[in-house]
Tab-separated table of C-alpha atoms in Angstrom:
chain	number	residue	atom	x	y	z
A	1	MET	CA	-13.812	0.391	-10.061
A	2	ASN	CA	-15.085	-0.723	-6.697
A	3	ALA	CA	-17.889	0.521	-4.447
A	4	ILE	CA	-17.679	4.046	-3.051
A	5	TYR	CA	-15.890	4.629	0.262
A	6	THR	CA	-15.973	8.011	1.957
A	7	THR	CA	-13.612	9.410	4.579
A	8	PRO	CA	-15.498	11.102	7.436
A	9	PRO	CA	-14.929	14.861	7.793
A	10	ARG	CA	-11.954	15.684	9.978
A	11	PRO	CA	-12.875	16.160	13.645
A	12	PHE	CA	-12.321	19.917	13.297
A	13	ASP	CA	-10.730	22.446	10.968
A	14	ILE	CA	-7.039	22.455	11.866
A	15	THR	CA	-6.440	25.587	9.771
A	16	ALA	CA	-8.811	27.532	12.041
A	17	LEU	CA	-6.396	26.858	14.896
A	18	PHE	CA	-3.275	27.237	12.780
A	19	PRO	CA	-3.962	29.474	9.747
A	20	ARG	CA	-0.383	29.124	8.540
A	21	LEU	CA	-1.106	25.484	7.763
A	22	ALA	CA	-3.589	26.392	5.029
A	23	PRO	CA	-0.994	27.139	2.309
A	24	LEU	CA	0.693	23.808	3.095
A	25	ALA	CA	-2.375	21.698	2.285
A	26	ARG	CA	-1.885	19.011	-0.333
A	27	THR	CA	-4.351	16.702	-2.014
A	28	ALA	CA	-3.917	12.962	-1.594
A	29	THR	CA	-6.078	10.305	-3.221
A	30	ARG	CA	-7.026	7.472	-0.914
A	31	LEU	CA	-7.389	4.316	-3.000
A	32	HIS	CA	-9.462	2.164	-0.599
A	33	PRO	CA	-8.491	-1.206	-2.145
A	34	ARG	CA	-11.162	-3.867	-1.616
A	35	PRO	CA	-11.259	-7.514	-2.789
A	36	GLY	CA	-12.464	-7.899	-6.346
A	37	ALA	CA	-11.821	-9.506	-9.714
A	38	PRO	CA	-9.866	-6.892	-11.663
A	39	THR	CA	-9.275	-7.129	-15.383
A	40	LEU	CA	-6.305	-5.771	-17.277
A	41	HIS	CA	-8.370	-2.639	-18.039
A	42	ASP	CA	-8.902	-1.845	-14.333
A	43	SER	CA	-6.866	0.145	-11.849
A	44	SER	CA	-6.067	-2.494	-9.265
A	45	VAL	CA	-3.810	-4.202	-6.769
A	46	GLY	CA	-2.547	-7.658	-7.701
A	47	GLY	CA	-4.550	-7.798	-10.917
A	48	PRO	CA	-3.515	-8.558	-14.487
A	49	LEU	CA	-1.482	-5.907	-16.264
A	50	LEU	CA	-1.991	-4.366	-19.668
A	51	TRP	CA	1.433	-5.638	-20.743
A	52	PRO	CA	2.512	-5.650	-24.401
A	53	ALA	CA	3.008	-9.136	-25.794
A	54	ASP	CA	6.241	-8.093	-27.505
A	55	GLU	CA	7.827	-6.548	-24.384
A	56	PRO	CA	10.022	-8.861	-22.254
A	57	TRP	CA	8.716	-9.484	-18.755
A	58	PRO	CA	11.065	-7.976	-16.144
A	59	HIS	CA	13.169	-10.160	-13.853
A	60	CYS	CA	15.309	-9.495	-10.778
A	61	ASP	CA	18.976	-10.545	-10.990
A	62	GLU	CA	20.028	-9.174	-7.583
A	63	PRO	CA	21.121	-11.386	-4.656
A	64	HIS	CA	18.210	-12.224	-2.366
A	65	ASP	CA	18.333	-12.092	1.410
A	66	ILE	CA	16.996	-15.505	2.389
A	67	HIS	CA	18.135	-17.980	5.032
A	68	ALA	CA	18.754	-21.625	4.249
A	69	SER	CA	16.259	-22.663	6.937
A	70	GLN	CA	13.475	-20.463	5.578
A	71	THR	CA	10.506	-22.186	3.972
A	72	VAL	CA	9.403	-20.728	0.658
A	73	HIS	CA	6.180	-21.325	-1.255
A	74	SER	CA	4.939	-20.891	-4.780
A	75	PRO	CA	2.359	-18.202	-5.564
A	76	ASP	CA	-0.152	-20.948	-6.374
A	77	ASP	CA	0.442	-22.535	-2.952
A	78	VAL	CA	-0.355	-19.206	-1.289
A	79	ARG	CA	-3.495	-18.752	-3.397
A	80	LEU	CA	-4.675	-22.290	-2.559
A	81	LEU	CA	-4.074	-21.716	1.157
A	82	ARG	CA	-6.078	-18.478	1.045
A	83	ARG	CA	-8.941	-20.147	-0.823
A	84	ASP	CA	-9.041	-23.010	1.683
A	85	LEU	CA	-9.001	-20.637	4.647
A	86	ALA	CA	-11.810	-18.560	3.104
A	87	ALA	CA	-13.846	-21.713	2.420
A	88	ALA	CA	-13.366	-22.931	5.998
A	89	GLU	CA	-14.367	-19.537	7.400
A	90	GLU	CA	-17.524	-19.423	5.277
A	91	ARG	CA	-18.399	-23.043	6.120
A	92	LEU	CA	-18.227	-22.349	9.850
A	93	ARG	CA	-20.174	-19.125	9.451
A	94	LEU	CA	-23.033	-21.007	7.832
A	95	ASP	CA	-22.826	-23.984	10.202
A	96	PRO	CA	-20.880	-23.653	13.476
A	97	GLU	CA	-21.043	-27.440	13.810
A	98	ALA	CA	-19.321	-28.028	10.473
A	99	PRO	CA	-15.802	-29.510	10.478
A	100	GLU	CA	-13.093	-26.917	10.926
A	101	VAL	CA	-10.915	-28.669	8.365
A	102	THR	CA	-11.888	-31.058	5.586
A	103	PRO	CA	-9.610	-33.982	4.626
A	104	GLU	CA	-8.763	-32.220	1.345
A	105	GLU	CA	-7.871	-28.978	3.136
A	106	ARG	CA	-5.696	-30.835	5.628
A	107	GLU	CA	-3.906	-32.591	2.792
A	108	ASN	CA	-3.298	-29.272	1.070
A	109	TRP	CA	-2.034	-27.603	4.233
A	110	GLU	CA	0.338	-30.461	5.094
A	111	ARG	CA	1.832	-30.317	1.621
A	112	ILE	CA	2.142	-26.526	1.612
A	113	LYS	CA	3.754	-26.537	5.060
A	114	VAL	CA	6.714	-28.477	3.678
A	115	GLY	CA	7.531	-25.668	1.265
A	116	ARG	CA	9.187	-25.665	-2.126
A	117	PRO	CA	12.821	-26.024	-3.220
A	118	TRP	CA	14.759	-22.776	-3.404
A	119	PHE	CA	15.033	-21.324	-6.868
A	120	ASP	CA	18.456	-20.005	-7.841
A	121	GLY	CA	18.141	-17.747	-10.848
A	122	PRO	CA	16.536	-14.564	-12.177
A	123	VAL	CA	13.177	-14.015	-10.457
A	124	PRO	CA	10.192	-12.858	-12.550
A	125	LEU	CA	8.642	-9.794	-10.950
A	126	LEU	CA	5.124	-9.875	-9.485
A	127	PRO	CA	2.429	-7.340	-10.411
A	128	VAL	CA	1.652	-5.115	-7.420
A	129	ALA	CA	-0.504	-2.287	-8.776
A	130	GLN	CA	-1.818	-0.787	-11.989
A	131	LEU	CA	-3.096	2.803	-12.056
A	132	TYR	CA	-4.909	4.424	-14.958
A	133	ALA	CA	-4.777	8.236	-14.995
A	134	ARG	CA	-8.447	8.299	-16.025
A	135	ASP	CA	-9.306	6.806	-12.601
A	136	ILE	CA	-6.675	8.192	-10.263
A	137	PRO	CA	-4.776	11.502	-10.318
A	138	PHE	CA	-1.015	11.066	-10.205
A	139	PRO	CA	1.907	12.679	-12.067
A	140	CYS	CA	2.575	11.033	-15.442
A	141	PRO	CA	5.133	11.592	-18.173
A	142	PRO	CA	3.553	13.513	-21.093
A	143	ASP	CA	3.176	10.425	-23.273
A	144	ALA	CA	1.765	8.101	-20.569
A	145	ASP	CA	-1.589	7.481	-18.909
A	146	LEU	CA	-0.790	4.215	-17.155
A	147	LEU	CA	1.528	3.331	-14.270
A	148	GLN	CA	2.412	-0.295	-13.546
A	149	VAL	CA	4.217	-1.244	-10.330
A	150	LEU	CA	5.927	-4.613	-9.995
A	151	TRP	CA	8.281	-6.003	-7.393
A	152	CYS	CA	10.623	-8.840	-6.625
A	153	PRO	CA	8.940	-10.864	-3.819
A	154	PHE	CA	12.145	-11.196	-1.783
A	155	ASP	CA	14.072	-9.061	0.657
A	156	HIS	CA	17.336	-7.718	-0.658
A	157	ALA	CA	20.645	-6.816	0.917
A	158	GLU	CA	20.198	-3.719	3.109
A	159	ARG	CA	16.497	-3.578	2.173
A	160	ALA	CA	14.117	-5.660	4.286
A	161	HIS	CA	11.372	-5.327	1.711
A	162	PRO	CA	10.723	-6.104	-1.968
A	163	THR	CA	12.410	-3.977	-4.605
A	164	THR	CA	9.960	-2.180	-6.880
A	165	ALA	CA	10.064	-1.406	-10.591
A	166	LEU	CA	7.862	1.229	-12.269
A	167	PHE	CA	6.688	1.101	-15.861
A	168	TRP	CA	4.960	4.008	-17.608
A	169	ARG	CA	3.056	3.520	-20.836
A	170	SER	CA	0.295	4.807	-23.069
A	171	SER	CA	-2.575	2.354	-22.786
A	172	ALA	CA	-3.789	3.171	-26.323
A	173	THR	CA	-0.595	1.764	-27.827
A	174	VAL	CA	-1.042	-1.683	-26.243
A	175	THR	CA	-3.054	-3.653	-28.773
A	176	ASP	CA	-1.612	-7.156	-28.292
A	177	VAL	CA	-1.525	-8.131	-24.608
A	178	LEU	CA	0.695	-10.738	-22.945
A	179	ASP	CA	-1.721	-13.478	-21.902
A	180	ALA	CA	0.332	-15.505	-19.417
A	181	PRO	CA	3.222	-13.578	-17.831
A	182	PRO	CA	5.784	-15.676	-15.956
A	183	GLU	CA	5.584	-15.971	-12.171
A	184	PRO	CA	8.320	-16.587	-9.602
A	185	PRO	CA	8.652	-20.309	-8.832
A	186	VAL	CA	8.751	-19.328	-5.149
A	187	ILE	CA	8.241	-16.175	-3.063
A	188	GLN	CA	9.845	-15.315	0.242
A	189	ALA	CA	6.631	-14.658	2.170
A	190	GLN	CA	2.924	-14.927	1.499
A	191	TRP	CA	2.457	-11.239	2.391
A	192	TYR	CA	4.488	-10.312	-0.702
A	193	LEU	CA	1.723	-11.753	-2.930
A	194	PRO	CA	-1.029	-9.102	-3.236
A	195	GLU	CA	-4.629	-10.213	-2.964
A	196	PRO	CA	-6.483	-8.941	-6.068
A	197	CYS	CA	-8.338	-5.732	-5.222
A	198	LEU	CA	-10.153	-2.919	-7.004
A	199	PHE	CA	-9.824	0.727	-6.007
A	200	SER	CA	-12.360	3.286	-4.834
A	201	PRO	CA	-10.413	6.560	-5.255
A	202	GLU	CA	-11.278	9.503	-3.020
A	203	GLN	CA	-9.487	12.823	-2.647
A	204	VAL	CA	-8.632	14.114	0.827
A	205	THR	CA	-6.531	16.954	2.221
A	206	GLU	CA	-3.229	16.356	3.997
A	207	TYR	CA	-0.795	18.534	5.935
A	208	PRO	CA	2.918	18.042	6.602
A	209	ASN	CA	4.524	16.172	9.435
A	210	PRO	CA	5.651	18.707	12.083
A	211	SER	CA	9.259	17.871	11.278
A	212	GLU	CA	8.734	19.346	7.788
A	213	MET	CA	7.077	22.550	9.011
A	214	PRO	CA	8.751	25.938	9.394
A	215	LYS	CA	10.219	26.307	12.885
A	216	GLU	CA	7.711	28.979	13.980
A	217	LEU	CA	4.709	26.925	12.893
A	218	ARG	CA	6.082	23.843	14.611
A	219	ALA	CA	6.403	25.836	17.829
A	220	GLN	CA	2.764	26.923	17.507
A	221	LEU	CA	1.679	23.313	17.103
A	222	GLU	CA	3.517	22.429	20.329
A	223	ASP	CA	1.814	25.273	22.272
A	224	MET	CA	-0.699	23.449	24.500
A	225	SER	CA	-2.822	26.560	25.027
A	226	ARG	CA	-3.696	26.738	21.314
A	227	TRP	CA	-5.537	23.421	21.589
A	228	ALA	CA	-7.845	24.545	24.423
A	229	SER	CA	-10.755	25.229	22.058
A	230	VAL	CA	-10.852	21.656	20.735
A	231	GLY	CA	-13.904	19.706	21.907
A	232	PRO	CA	-13.225	17.851	25.179
A	233	ALA	CA	-14.562	14.555	23.801
A	234	LEU	CA	-11.759	14.488	21.249
A	235	TYR	CA	-9.104	16.464	23.061
A	236	SER	CA	-9.210	14.629	26.409
A	237	LYS	CA	-7.690	11.495	24.884
A	238	TYR	CA	-4.738	13.536	23.622
A	239	ALA	CA	-4.502	16.190	26.364
A	240	TYR	CA	-1.072	14.943	27.353
A	241	ASP	CA	0.188	15.256	23.772
A	242	PRO	CA	-1.987	17.132	21.239
A	243	GLY	CA	0.703	16.508	18.668
A	244	GLU	CA	-0.535	12.914	18.514
A	245	LEU	CA	-4.032	14.236	17.815
A	246	TYR	CA	-2.582	16.061	14.819
A	247	LEU	CA	-0.532	13.101	13.585
A	248	ASN	CA	-3.282	10.504	13.992
A	249	ASN	CA	-6.340	12.417	12.825
A	250	LEU	CA	-5.399	15.569	10.912
A	251	CYS	CA	-2.056	15.105	9.206
A	252	HIS	CA	-1.797	12.097	6.858
A	253	ALA	CA	-4.481	9.738	5.606
A	254	PRO	CA	-3.496	6.128	6.310
A	255	GLY	CA	-3.645	3.326	3.763
A	256	TRP	CA	-2.973	3.101	0.045
A	257	LYS	CA	-2.899	6.489	-1.646
A	258	THR	CA	-1.292	8.667	-4.279
A	259	GLY	CA	0.139	12.137	-3.698
A	260	GLY	CA	-0.097	13.976	-0.394
A	261	TRP	CA	2.756	14.482	2.030
A	262	THR	CA	5.538	12.079	2.976
A	263	CYS	CA	4.663	10.244	6.173
A	264	TRP	CA	7.665	10.305	8.514
A	265	GLY	CA	7.790	8.109	11.590
A	266	LEU	CA	10.700	5.692	11.521
A	267	SER	CA	13.155	8.451	10.697
A	268	ASP	CA	13.470	12.219	10.517
A	269	PRO	CA	13.004	13.737	7.069
A	270	VAL	CA	15.816	13.121	4.632
A	271	ASP	CA	16.518	14.710	1.286
A	272	ARG	CA	15.035	12.842	-1.678
A	273	PRO	CA	16.869	14.213	-4.729
A	274	CYS	CA	16.047	12.648	-8.076
A	275	PRO	CA	18.969	10.341	-8.967
A	276	GLU	CA	18.914	11.723	-12.514
A	277	CYS	CA	18.291	15.491	-12.252
A	278	GLY	CA	18.509	16.319	-8.524
A	279	THR	CA	14.955	17.685	-8.192
A	280	ASP	CA	13.307	16.881	-4.845
A	281	GLU	CA	11.073	13.870	-5.404
A	282	VAL	CA	7.466	13.889	-4.155
A	283	PRO	CA	5.105	11.132	-2.974
A	284	LEU	CA	3.763	9.093	-5.871
A	285	LEU	CA	2.239	5.930	-4.378
A	286	THR	CA	1.991	4.604	-0.829
A	287	ILE	CA	1.818	0.797	-0.569
A	288	ALA	CA	0.340	0.281	2.883
A	289	SER	CA	0.153	-2.611	5.324
A	290	SER	CA	-3.228	-1.428	6.654
A	291	GLU	CA	-6.051	0.998	5.908
A	292	TRP	CA	-6.258	2.141	9.527
A	293	ASP	CA	-4.969	1.228	12.992
A	294	GLY	CA	-5.908	1.748	16.624
A	295	GLY	CA	-4.828	5.380	16.573
A	296	SER	CA	-6.406	6.398	13.264
A	297	GLY	CA	-10.013	5.324	13.684
A	298	THR	CA	-11.364	8.669	12.470
A	299	TRP	CA	-10.094	7.749	8.989
A	300	VAL	CA	-12.218	4.578	8.719
A	301	ALA	CA	-14.597	5.015	5.782
A	302	GLU	CA	-18.170	5.939	6.689
A	303	GLU	CA	-19.489	2.906	4.793
A	304	GLU	CA	-17.234	0.425	6.597
A	305	PRO	CA	-19.140	-0.080	9.883
A	306	THR	CA	-22.553	-0.444	8.176
A	307	ASN	CA	-21.477	-2.286	5.041
A	308	PRO	CA	-18.081	-3.848	5.727
A	309	ALA	CA	-16.194	-5.283	2.795
A	310	ALA	CA	-15.530	-9.010	2.948
A	311	SER	CA	-12.036	-9.293	4.405
A	312	PRO	CA	-9.745	-12.119	3.314
A	313	PRO	CA	-8.831	-14.487	6.165
A	314	GLY	CA	-5.914	-13.048	8.097
A	315	ALA	CA	-6.663	-9.424	7.188
A	316	ARG	CA	-6.359	-6.865	9.986
A	317	ASP	CA	-7.005	-3.129	10.214
A	318	GLY	CA	-8.503	-3.087	6.744
A	319	ASN	CA	-5.491	-4.805	5.146
A	320	PHE	CA	-7.545	-6.155	2.257
A	321	THR	CA	-4.498	-6.546	-0.009
A	322	LEU	CA	-2.798	-8.881	2.544
A	323	ILE	CA	0.488	-7.078	1.869
A	324	ASP	CA	2.734	-6.509	4.870
A	325	ILE	CA	5.757	-4.239	4.630
A	326	ALA	CA	8.497	-4.779	7.220
A	327	GLY	CA	6.052	-5.801	9.940
A	328	GLY	CA	3.269	-3.271	9.427
A	329	TYR	CA	4.892	-0.224	7.829
A	330	ASN	CA	4.358	1.559	4.505
A	331	LEU	CA	6.461	1.512	1.363
A	332	GLN	CA	6.273	5.022	-0.073
A	333	LEU	CA	7.358	5.466	-3.672
A	334	HIS	CA	8.537	8.963	-4.617
A	335	ALA	CA	8.796	10.286	-8.165
A	336	CYS	CA	10.494	13.221	-9.825
A	337	PRO	CA	7.948	16.018	-10.406
A	338	THR	CA	9.964	17.253	-13.397
A	339	ASP	CA	9.851	13.876	-15.130
A	340	PRO	CA	8.159	10.945	-13.313
A	341	SER	CA	9.951	8.507	-15.618
A	342	HIS	CA	13.236	9.345	-13.863
A	343	PRO	CA	14.376	6.726	-11.301
A	344	HIS	CA	12.070	6.632	-8.278
A	345	ILE	CA	12.961	6.500	-4.585
A	346	GLU	CA	11.658	3.955	-2.049
A	347	LEU	CA	11.040	4.949	1.564
A	348	ILE	CA	9.897	2.717	4.439
A	349	GLN	CA	7.997	4.593	7.175
C-alpha cells in the first residue's frame, strides 16, 4: 500500500442542520491513488494482475469508434513519452539552464508523433485496477476476495469511453501466474493507459445527491434560512446557492473510491436494475479523472499541501493515474448487491 492520506473533517456537521440526512449516510472508501511500483500482490491502478497462467486473456471483439485521421500509439510509445517528459522536468528542476530537450528525446518524440498503423482485430484488454478485499472494503461474491478491472482502450459505438470487464477470483487459488499478458498493439488515447499507482484507502461518509432525496428533505435543503447558522467564511462563497456548498463539500467525495452514493451531474438519476436479476445496482468502483477540482478543495488530503506526491507530467487536480474519462468526468461502475458477479452497469457522470 501507499503512504497515508487523510481527508480533512467536513466544514461542519450537515446532519445537525438536516437531521433527516443522518439515516441516509453511506460509507465510501477513498482510494487516493499515488504513483508507485505495484506488484501483482498489491491493490493498484495500472499494475500487474494476479492472473492465472491457464486462463485466456480477455479481448474485445466489438467495433471501435475511431476516425481514419486519428493518430494511435502503442502502450510502449506512451510509456516512453511519459518517461522522457518526467526526465526533462527533473533535469530542468535541478538545472534551469539545462536543455529543454535532448537529441534522444527529440528523436523519440518525432517518431512517436507519427503514430502507429491501425490494428484491425481483437484487442487485448488493458489492466485498469486490482482490488484485494483485505485492503479495501467492497462487495464480493462469497468465493472471491479479489476484483480485477480491465478495459478496451478505445471508444465504442454510443459509448465515448472504454468498455470495462470485471473479473472476480479467489487469490488463494492462483498459484501459477501469467508472466507476460498480451497488450493492445495500439490504444486510442494516451489517457486510456493508466499510470501505475498504489492505493491509500480511507473511509469517509457520503450523503445522496438532492435528486435522490425524499421530496420533503430536498425542500429543506433548498430553504435558504436553514443555512443561516453556517460560518460566514464558508457560507459567503455559496450564499447565492447553498446547494452548491452541499454538492461540493458535503455530499460526495471526489476521486477514485469504492461504495458511497452515485454521483449525478450529467443526468438526472436513472434506474440501474441488474441485467440478470433486476435488483437495483449500487456503486462499486468510481474511476475518476481527478482527485479534486476547483470547487472541491476541502476534500484535498491534509498531507497533500505539506508533502505533495510526485505528480506525473501532465497531471492536474491530483490526476495521478493520468486517466481521463470523456474530458474530465468519472466512470462509475455499479454492481448487484445480491450477487456482485452479475453483469455490472457503467455510468458516466
